[in-house]
GROMACS .gro file of C-alpha atoms in nm:
model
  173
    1UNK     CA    1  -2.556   6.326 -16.055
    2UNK     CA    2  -2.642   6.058 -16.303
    3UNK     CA    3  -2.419   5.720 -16.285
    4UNK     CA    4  -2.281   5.756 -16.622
    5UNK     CA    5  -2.140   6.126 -16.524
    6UNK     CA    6  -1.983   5.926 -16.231
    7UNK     CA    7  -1.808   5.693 -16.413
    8UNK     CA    8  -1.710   5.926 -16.625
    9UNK     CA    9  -1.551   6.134 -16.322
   10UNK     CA   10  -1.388   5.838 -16.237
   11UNK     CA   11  -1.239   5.745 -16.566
   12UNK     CA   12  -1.139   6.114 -16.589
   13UNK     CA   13  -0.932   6.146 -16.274
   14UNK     CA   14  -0.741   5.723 -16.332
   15UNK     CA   15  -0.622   5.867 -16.668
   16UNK     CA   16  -0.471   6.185 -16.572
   17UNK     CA   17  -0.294   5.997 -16.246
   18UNK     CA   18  -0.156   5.739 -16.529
   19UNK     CA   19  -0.039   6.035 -16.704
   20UNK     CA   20   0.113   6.215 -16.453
   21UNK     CA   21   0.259   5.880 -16.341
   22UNK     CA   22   0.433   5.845 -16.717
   23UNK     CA   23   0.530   6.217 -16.703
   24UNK     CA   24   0.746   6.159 -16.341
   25UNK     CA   25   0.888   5.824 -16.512
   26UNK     CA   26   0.986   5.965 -16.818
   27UNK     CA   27   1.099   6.310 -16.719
   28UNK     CA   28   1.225   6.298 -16.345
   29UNK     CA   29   1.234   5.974 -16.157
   30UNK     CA   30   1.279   5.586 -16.252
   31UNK     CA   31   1.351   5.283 -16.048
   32UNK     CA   32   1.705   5.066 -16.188
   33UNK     CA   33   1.790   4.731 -16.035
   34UNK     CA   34   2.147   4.698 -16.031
   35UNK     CA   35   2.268   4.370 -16.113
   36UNK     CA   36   2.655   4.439 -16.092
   37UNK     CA   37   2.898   4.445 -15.801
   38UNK     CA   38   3.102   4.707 -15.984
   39UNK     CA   39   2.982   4.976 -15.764
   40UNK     CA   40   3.032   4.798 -15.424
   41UNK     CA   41   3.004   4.932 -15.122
   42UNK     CA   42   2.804   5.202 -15.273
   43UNK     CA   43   2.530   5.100 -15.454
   44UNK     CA   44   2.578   4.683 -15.450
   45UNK     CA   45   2.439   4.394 -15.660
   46UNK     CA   46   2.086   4.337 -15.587
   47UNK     CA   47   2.013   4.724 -15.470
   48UNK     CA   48   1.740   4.905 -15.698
   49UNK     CA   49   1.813   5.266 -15.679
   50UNK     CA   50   1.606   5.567 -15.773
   51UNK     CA   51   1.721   5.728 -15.991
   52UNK     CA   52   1.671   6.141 -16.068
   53UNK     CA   53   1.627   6.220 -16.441
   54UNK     CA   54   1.553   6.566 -16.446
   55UNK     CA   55   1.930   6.681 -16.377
   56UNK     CA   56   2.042   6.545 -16.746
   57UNK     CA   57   1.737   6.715 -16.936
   58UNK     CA   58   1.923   7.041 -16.795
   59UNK     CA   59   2.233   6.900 -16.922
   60UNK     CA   60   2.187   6.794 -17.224
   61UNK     CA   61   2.094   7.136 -17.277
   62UNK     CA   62   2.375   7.317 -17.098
   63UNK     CA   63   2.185   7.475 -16.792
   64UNK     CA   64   2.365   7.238 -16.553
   65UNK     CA   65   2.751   7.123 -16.561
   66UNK     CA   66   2.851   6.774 -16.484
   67UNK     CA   67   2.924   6.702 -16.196
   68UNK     CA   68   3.235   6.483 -16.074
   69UNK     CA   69   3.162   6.260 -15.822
   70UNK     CA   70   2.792   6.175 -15.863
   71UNK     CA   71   2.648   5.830 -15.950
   72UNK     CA   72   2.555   5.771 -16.263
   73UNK     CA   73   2.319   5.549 -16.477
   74UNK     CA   74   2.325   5.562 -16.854
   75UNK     CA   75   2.292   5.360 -17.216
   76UNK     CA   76   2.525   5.123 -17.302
   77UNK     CA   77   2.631   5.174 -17.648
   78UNK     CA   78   2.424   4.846 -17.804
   79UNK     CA   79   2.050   4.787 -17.685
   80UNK     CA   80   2.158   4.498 -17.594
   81UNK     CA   81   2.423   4.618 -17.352
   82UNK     CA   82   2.134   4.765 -17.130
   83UNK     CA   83   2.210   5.005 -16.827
   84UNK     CA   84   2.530   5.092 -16.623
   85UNK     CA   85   2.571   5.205 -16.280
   86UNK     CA   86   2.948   5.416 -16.246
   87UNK     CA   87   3.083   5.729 -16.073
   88UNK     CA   88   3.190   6.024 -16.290
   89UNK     CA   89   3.564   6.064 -16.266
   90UNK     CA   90   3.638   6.295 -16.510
   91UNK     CA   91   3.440   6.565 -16.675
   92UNK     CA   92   3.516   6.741 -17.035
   93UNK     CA   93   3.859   6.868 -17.059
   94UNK     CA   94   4.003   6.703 -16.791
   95UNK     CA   95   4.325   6.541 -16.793
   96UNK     CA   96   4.347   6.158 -16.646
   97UNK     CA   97   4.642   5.987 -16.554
   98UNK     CA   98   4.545   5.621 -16.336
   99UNK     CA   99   4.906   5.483 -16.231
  100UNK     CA  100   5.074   5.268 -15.979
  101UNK     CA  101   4.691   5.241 -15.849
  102UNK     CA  102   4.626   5.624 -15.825
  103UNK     CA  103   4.383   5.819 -16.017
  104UNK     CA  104   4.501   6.149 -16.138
  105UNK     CA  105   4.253   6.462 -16.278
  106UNK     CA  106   4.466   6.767 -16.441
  107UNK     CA  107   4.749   6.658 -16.178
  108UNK     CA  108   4.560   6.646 -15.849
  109UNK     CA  109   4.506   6.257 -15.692
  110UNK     CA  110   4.189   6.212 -15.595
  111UNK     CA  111   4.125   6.123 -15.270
  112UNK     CA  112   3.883   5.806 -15.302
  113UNK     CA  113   3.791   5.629 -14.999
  114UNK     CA  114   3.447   5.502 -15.153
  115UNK     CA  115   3.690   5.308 -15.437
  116UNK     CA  116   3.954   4.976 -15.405
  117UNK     CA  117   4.248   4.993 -15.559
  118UNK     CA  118   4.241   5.112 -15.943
  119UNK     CA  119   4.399   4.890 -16.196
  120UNK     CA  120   4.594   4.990 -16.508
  121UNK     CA  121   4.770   5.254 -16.661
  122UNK     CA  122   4.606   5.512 -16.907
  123UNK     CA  123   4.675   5.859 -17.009
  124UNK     CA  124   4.339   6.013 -17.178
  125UNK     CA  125   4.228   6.362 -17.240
  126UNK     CA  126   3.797   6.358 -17.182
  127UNK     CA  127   3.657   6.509 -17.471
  128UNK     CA  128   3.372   6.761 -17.512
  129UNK     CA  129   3.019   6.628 -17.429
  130UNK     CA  130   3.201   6.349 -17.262
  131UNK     CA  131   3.282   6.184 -16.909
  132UNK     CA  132   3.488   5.933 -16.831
  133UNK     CA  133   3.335   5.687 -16.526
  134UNK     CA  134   3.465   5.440 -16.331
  135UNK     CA  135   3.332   5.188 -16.121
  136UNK     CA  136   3.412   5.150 -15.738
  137UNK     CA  137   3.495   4.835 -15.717
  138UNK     CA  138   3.742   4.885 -15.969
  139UNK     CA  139   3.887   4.509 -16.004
  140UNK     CA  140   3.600   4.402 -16.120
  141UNK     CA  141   3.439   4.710 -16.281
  142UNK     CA  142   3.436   4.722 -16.714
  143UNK     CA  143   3.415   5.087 -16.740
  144UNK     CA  144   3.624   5.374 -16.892
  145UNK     CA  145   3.942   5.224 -16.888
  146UNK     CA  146   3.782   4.973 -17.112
  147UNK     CA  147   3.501   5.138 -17.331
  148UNK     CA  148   3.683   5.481 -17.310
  149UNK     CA  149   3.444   5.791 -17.249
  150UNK     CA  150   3.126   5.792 -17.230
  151UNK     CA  151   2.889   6.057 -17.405
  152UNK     CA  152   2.682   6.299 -17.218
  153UNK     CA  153   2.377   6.195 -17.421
  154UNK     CA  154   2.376   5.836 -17.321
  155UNK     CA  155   2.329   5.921 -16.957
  156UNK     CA  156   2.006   5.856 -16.829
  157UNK     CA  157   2.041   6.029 -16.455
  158UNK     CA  158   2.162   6.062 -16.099
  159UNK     CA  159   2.119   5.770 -15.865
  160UNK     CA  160   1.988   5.954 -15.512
  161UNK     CA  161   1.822   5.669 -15.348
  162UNK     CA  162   1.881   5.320 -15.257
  163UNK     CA  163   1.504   5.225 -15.230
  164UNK     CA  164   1.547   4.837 -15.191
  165UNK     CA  165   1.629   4.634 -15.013
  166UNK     CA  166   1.501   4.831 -14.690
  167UNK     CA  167   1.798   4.754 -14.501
  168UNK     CA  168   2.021   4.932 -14.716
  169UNK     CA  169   1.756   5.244 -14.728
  170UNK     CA  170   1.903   5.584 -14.799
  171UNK     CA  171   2.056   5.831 -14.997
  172UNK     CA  172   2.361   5.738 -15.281
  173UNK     CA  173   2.694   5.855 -15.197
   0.00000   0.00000   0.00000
């Protein structure tokens, strides 16, 4: 085998790991640093999270619901907003009611023992292609209750894994 057909070889195989690199970021997985303490004790300021992309391709296109609960990152509305870590409270069609520090959805409390108290009162019906997220650390969270819902399309994944630092190592809840 003649050097140049080695090189070759080589430069063969580095671009089609950089491209299957680019593929995982872009379609499945990307790392976030989370600057915020909005989402304390979950995922806190200073964590960087993992964060699963391929569940909101599905969505978008309607072969996977929302899910309430999960941990989500997505767009702010301006570039220059950047990235937001909140939970998904409410879902399309649902009816929220937050009052006297309770959260209601379509006129069940949710039981919340990841979240402090919530602040404020609001009555909002989510609309389609929407959710409506809040923060758990809600005192100091800006989320729905102040930028209303948030579209479907500007969410960029799940969060699944606290990756750093190693101390807090493991799985989003």
């Amino acid at each position: 085998m003649t050097i140049q057909r080695r090189i070759a070889e080589i430069a063969l195989a580095g671009a089609v790991a950089v491209m299957i690199a680019v593929c995982i970021r872009m379609f499945l997985f990307q790392p976030f640093p989370v600057a915020s303490r909005s989402m304390e004790n979950s995922v806190c300021a200073g964590d960087e999270i993992l964060v699963f992309k391929g569940a909101y391709h599905l969505t978008r296109f309607g072969l996977r619901p929302v899910t309430r609960g999960e941990i989500v990152v997505f767009e702010g509305k301006r570039a220059e907003d950047g990235y937001f870590v909140k939970r998904i409270i409410g879902i399309p069609g649902d009816h929220i009611v937050i009052r006297d520090g309770t959260v209601t959805v379509n006129s069940i409390v949710l039981r919340e023992p990841y979240a402090s108290a919530t602040t404020g009162t609001l009555t909002l019906d989510i609309p389609a292609d929407h959710v409506f997220v809040l923060g758990d650390n809600r005192a100091v969270s800006e989320d729905s209750r102040s930028y209303g819902p948030v579209n479907i399309t500007r969410i960029v994944g799940t969060a699944v894994l606290i990756y750093k630092p190693l101390s807090r190592f493991g799985t989003v809840q």
